[in-house]
Coordinates of C-alpha atoms in Angstrom, one line a residue:
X135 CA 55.5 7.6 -56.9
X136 CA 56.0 4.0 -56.9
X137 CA 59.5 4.4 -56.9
X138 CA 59.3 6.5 -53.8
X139 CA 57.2 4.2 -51.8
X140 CA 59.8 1.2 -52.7
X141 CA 62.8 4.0 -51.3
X142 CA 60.6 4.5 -47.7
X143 CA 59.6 0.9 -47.6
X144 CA 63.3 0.1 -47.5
X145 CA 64.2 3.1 -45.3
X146 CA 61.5 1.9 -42.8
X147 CA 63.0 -1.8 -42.8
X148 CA 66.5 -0.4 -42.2
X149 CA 65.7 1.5 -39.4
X150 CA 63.0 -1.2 -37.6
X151 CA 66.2 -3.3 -38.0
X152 CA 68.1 -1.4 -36.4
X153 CA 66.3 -0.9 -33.4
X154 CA 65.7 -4.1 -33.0
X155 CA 69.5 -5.0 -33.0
X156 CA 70.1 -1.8 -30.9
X157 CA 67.3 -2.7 -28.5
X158 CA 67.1 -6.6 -28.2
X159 CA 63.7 -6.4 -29.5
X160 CA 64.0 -10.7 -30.1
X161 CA 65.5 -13.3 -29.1
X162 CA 65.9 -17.2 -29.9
X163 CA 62.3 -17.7 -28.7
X164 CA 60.8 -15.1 -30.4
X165 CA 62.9 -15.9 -33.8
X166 CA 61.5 -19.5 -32.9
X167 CA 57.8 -18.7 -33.1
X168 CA 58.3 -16.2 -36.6
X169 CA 59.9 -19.2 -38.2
X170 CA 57.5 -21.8 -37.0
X171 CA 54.3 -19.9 -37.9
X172 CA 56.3 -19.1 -41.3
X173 CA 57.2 -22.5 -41.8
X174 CA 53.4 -23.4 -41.0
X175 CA 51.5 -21.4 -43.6
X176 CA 50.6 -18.6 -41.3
X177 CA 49.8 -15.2 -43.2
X178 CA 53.0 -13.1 -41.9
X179 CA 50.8 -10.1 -40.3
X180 CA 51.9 -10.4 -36.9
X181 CA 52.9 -7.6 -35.0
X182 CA 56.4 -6.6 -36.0
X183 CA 59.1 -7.2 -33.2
X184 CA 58.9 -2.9 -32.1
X185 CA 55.5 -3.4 -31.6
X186 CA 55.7 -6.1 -29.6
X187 CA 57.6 -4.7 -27.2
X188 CA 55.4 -1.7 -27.2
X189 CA 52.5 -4.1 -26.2
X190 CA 55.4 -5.4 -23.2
X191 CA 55.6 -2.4 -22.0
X192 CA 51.9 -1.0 -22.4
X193 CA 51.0 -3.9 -20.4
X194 CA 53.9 -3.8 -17.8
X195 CA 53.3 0.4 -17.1
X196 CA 49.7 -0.1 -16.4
X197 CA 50.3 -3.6 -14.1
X198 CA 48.1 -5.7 -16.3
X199 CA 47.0 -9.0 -15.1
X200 CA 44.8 -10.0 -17.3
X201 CA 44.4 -9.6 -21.2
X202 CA 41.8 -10.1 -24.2
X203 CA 43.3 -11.0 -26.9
X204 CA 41.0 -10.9 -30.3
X205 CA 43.1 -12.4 -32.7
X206 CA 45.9 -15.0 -31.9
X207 CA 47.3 -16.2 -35.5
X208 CA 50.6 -18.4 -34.0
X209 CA 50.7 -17.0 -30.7
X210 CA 53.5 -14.1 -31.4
X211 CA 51.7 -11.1 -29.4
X212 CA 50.6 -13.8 -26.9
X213 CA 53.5 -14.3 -25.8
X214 CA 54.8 -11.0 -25.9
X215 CA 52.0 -10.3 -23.0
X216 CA 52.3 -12.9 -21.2
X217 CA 56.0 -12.1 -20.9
X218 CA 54.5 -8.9 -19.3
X219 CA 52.1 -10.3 -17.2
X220 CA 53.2 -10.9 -13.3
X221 CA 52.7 -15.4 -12.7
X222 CA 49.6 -15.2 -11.9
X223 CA 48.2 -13.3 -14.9
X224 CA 46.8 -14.6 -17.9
X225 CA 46.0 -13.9 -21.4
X226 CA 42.7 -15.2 -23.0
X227 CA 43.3 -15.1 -26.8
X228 CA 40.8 -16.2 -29.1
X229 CA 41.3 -17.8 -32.8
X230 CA 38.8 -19.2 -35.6
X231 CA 41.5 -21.3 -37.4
X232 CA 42.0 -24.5 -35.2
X233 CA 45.0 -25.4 -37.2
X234 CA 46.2 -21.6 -36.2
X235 CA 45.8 -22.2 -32.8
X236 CA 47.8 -25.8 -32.4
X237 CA 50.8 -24.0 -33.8
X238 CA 50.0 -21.3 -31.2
X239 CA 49.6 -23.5 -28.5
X240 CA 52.8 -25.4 -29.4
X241 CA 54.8 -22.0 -29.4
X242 CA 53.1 -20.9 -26.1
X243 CA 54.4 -24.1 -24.4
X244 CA 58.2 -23.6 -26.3
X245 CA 57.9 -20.1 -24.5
X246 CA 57.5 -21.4 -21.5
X247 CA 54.1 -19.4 -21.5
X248 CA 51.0 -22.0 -21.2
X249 CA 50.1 -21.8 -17.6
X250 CA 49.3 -17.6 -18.8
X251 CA 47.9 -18.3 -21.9
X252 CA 44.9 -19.7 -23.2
X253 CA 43.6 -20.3 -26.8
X254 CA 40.6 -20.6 -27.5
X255 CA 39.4 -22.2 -30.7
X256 CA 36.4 -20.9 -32.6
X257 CA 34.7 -17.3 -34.3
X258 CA 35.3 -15.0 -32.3
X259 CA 31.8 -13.5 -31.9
X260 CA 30.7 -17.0 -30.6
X261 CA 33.5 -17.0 -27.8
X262 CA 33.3 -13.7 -26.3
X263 CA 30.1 -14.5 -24.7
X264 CA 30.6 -17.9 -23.7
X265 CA 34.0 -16.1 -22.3
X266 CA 32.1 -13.2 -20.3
X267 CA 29.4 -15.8 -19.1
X268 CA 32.7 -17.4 -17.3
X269 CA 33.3 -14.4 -14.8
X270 CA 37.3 -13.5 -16.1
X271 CA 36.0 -10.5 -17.4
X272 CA 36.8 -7.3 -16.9
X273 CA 40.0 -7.1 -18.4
X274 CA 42.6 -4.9 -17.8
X275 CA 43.4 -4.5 -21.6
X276 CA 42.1 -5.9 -24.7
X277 CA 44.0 -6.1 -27.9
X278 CA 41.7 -6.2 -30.7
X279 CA 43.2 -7.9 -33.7
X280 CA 41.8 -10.2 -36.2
X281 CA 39.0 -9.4 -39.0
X282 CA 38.6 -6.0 -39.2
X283 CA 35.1 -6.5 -40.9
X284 CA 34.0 -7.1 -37.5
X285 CA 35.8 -4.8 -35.4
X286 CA 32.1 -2.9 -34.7
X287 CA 31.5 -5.8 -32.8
X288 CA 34.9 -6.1 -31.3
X289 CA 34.5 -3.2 -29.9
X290 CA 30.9 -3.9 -28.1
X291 CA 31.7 -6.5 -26.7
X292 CA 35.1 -5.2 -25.3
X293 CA 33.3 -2.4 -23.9
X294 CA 30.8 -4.6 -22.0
X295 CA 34.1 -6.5 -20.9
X296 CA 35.9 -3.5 -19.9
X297 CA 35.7 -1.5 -16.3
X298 CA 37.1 2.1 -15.4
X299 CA 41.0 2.6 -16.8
X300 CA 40.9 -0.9 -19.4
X301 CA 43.7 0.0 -22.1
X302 CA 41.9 -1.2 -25.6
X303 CA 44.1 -1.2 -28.6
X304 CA 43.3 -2.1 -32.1
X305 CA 45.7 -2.8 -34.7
X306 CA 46.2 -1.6 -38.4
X307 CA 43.5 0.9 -38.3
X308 CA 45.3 3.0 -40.8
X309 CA 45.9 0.4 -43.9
X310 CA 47.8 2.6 -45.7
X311 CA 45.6 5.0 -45.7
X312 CA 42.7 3.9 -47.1
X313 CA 40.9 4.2 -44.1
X314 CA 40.0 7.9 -45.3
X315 CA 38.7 6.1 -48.6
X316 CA 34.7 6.5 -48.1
X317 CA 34.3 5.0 -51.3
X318 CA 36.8 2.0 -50.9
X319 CA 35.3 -1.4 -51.8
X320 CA 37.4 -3.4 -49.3
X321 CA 35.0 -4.4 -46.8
X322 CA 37.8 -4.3 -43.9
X323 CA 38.0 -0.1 -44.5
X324 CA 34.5 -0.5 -43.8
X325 CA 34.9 -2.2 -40.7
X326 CA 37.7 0.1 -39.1
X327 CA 35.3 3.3 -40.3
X328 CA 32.3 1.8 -38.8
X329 CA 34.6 1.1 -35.9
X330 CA 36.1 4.7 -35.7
X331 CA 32.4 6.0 -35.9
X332 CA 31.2 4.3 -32.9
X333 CA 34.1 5.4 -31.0
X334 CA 33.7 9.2 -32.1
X335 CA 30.4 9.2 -30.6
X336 CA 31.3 7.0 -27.4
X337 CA 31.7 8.9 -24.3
X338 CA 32.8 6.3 -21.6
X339 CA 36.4 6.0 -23.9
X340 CA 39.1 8.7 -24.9
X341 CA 40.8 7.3 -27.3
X342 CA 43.8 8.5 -29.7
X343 CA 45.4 7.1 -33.0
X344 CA 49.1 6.5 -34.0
X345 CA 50.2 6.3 -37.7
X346 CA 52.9 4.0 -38.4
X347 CA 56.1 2.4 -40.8
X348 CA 58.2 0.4 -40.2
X349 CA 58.5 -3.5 -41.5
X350 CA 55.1 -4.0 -41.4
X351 CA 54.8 -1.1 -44.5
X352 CA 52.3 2.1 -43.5
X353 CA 49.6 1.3 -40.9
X354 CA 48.4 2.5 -37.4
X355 CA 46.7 1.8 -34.1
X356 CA 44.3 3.2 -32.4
X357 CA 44.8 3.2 -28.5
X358 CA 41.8 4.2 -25.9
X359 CA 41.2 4.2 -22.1
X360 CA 38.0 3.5 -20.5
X361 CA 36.6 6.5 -18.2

């Protein structure tokens, strides 16, 4: 079996390579921020290049102009929205590791991106009310993507921050599959199933989930709209 997995895991990097050559799915800025956050220490768990542009373009169909961003790490899916965003959107990302956030601020400005973007330094779960008591919310979408232990809470406040048609997306809800492992001791799969249980008995969201390989190895997102 582990000879398998190694096969697909190679399969799945061929072909994400090859849509991103076929598809321009990066660039020299793009490129730029991977290697500076690699270069920096920064756990390589960003969104891979594919899903990036799926973000773009989630964002772009729905004329998003403003964004919640749980989860900034160097600044990668930051950008990629703000690239969607129309000059007078922005993108409120929040990060707990201050030295996290300087590299992202420094690849926000390389991008050209820092009059749409803005980090803000601190737990999460301290921000997002100091955040809603500032009036930006709603939001038009909210990307939910950092410590999965807390993605119950995530997901409260995003509701409370959300209005009628806000795109929420959460990232690597799968984990390779252990999220169907009731028994797992990893207190993330706890998280997502707590999370997945308060959205099967929430009725103001219709939500769906998408499995996926690629370079990233075997994960998911889950993707819901608010009623």
């Amino acid at each position: 079996m582990r000879d398998l997995r190694m096969g697909a895991n190679e399969s799945w990097n061929k072909v994400d390579e090859y849509f991103i050559g076929k598809l321009k799915l990066s660039d020299s800025i793009l490129d730029h921020v991977l290697r500076t956050n690699r270069k920096s220490g920064i756990p390589e768990i960003d969104v891979s290049p594919s899903q990036g542009k799926f973000l773009y373009l989630m964002a772009k169909m729905k004329g998003v102009r403003n964004v919640l961003e749980i989860g900034t790490l160097g600044g990668y899916s930051s950008i990629w929205f703000a690239r969607a965003l129309p000059e007078s959107g922005k993108v409120y990302t929040l990060e707990v590791n201050p030295e996290f956030a300087k590299i992202a601020n420094q690849n926000i400005q390389y991008a050209g991106y820092e009059h749409k973007v803005e980090v803000i330094v601190g737990d999460a779960l301290d921000s997002l009310p100091k955040l809603k008591e500032r009036g930006v919310a709603p939001f038009d979408l909210i990307f939910i993507d950092a410590d999965k232990t807390n993605n119950p809470h995530y997901l409260k406040w995003a509701m409370s921050m959300s209005k009628s048609g806000t795109l929420i997306i959460a990232d690597n809800v799968v984990r390779d599959g252990e999220v169907t492992n009731e028994i797992s001791s990893d207190e993330r799969i706890h998280g997502i199933r707590q999370f997945m249980d308060l959205l099967a008995n929430e009725n103001r969201i219709e939500c769906t989930s998408i499995q996926t390989v690629g370079s990233k190895g075997y994960d998911g997102f889950l993707m819901g709209l608010v009623k």
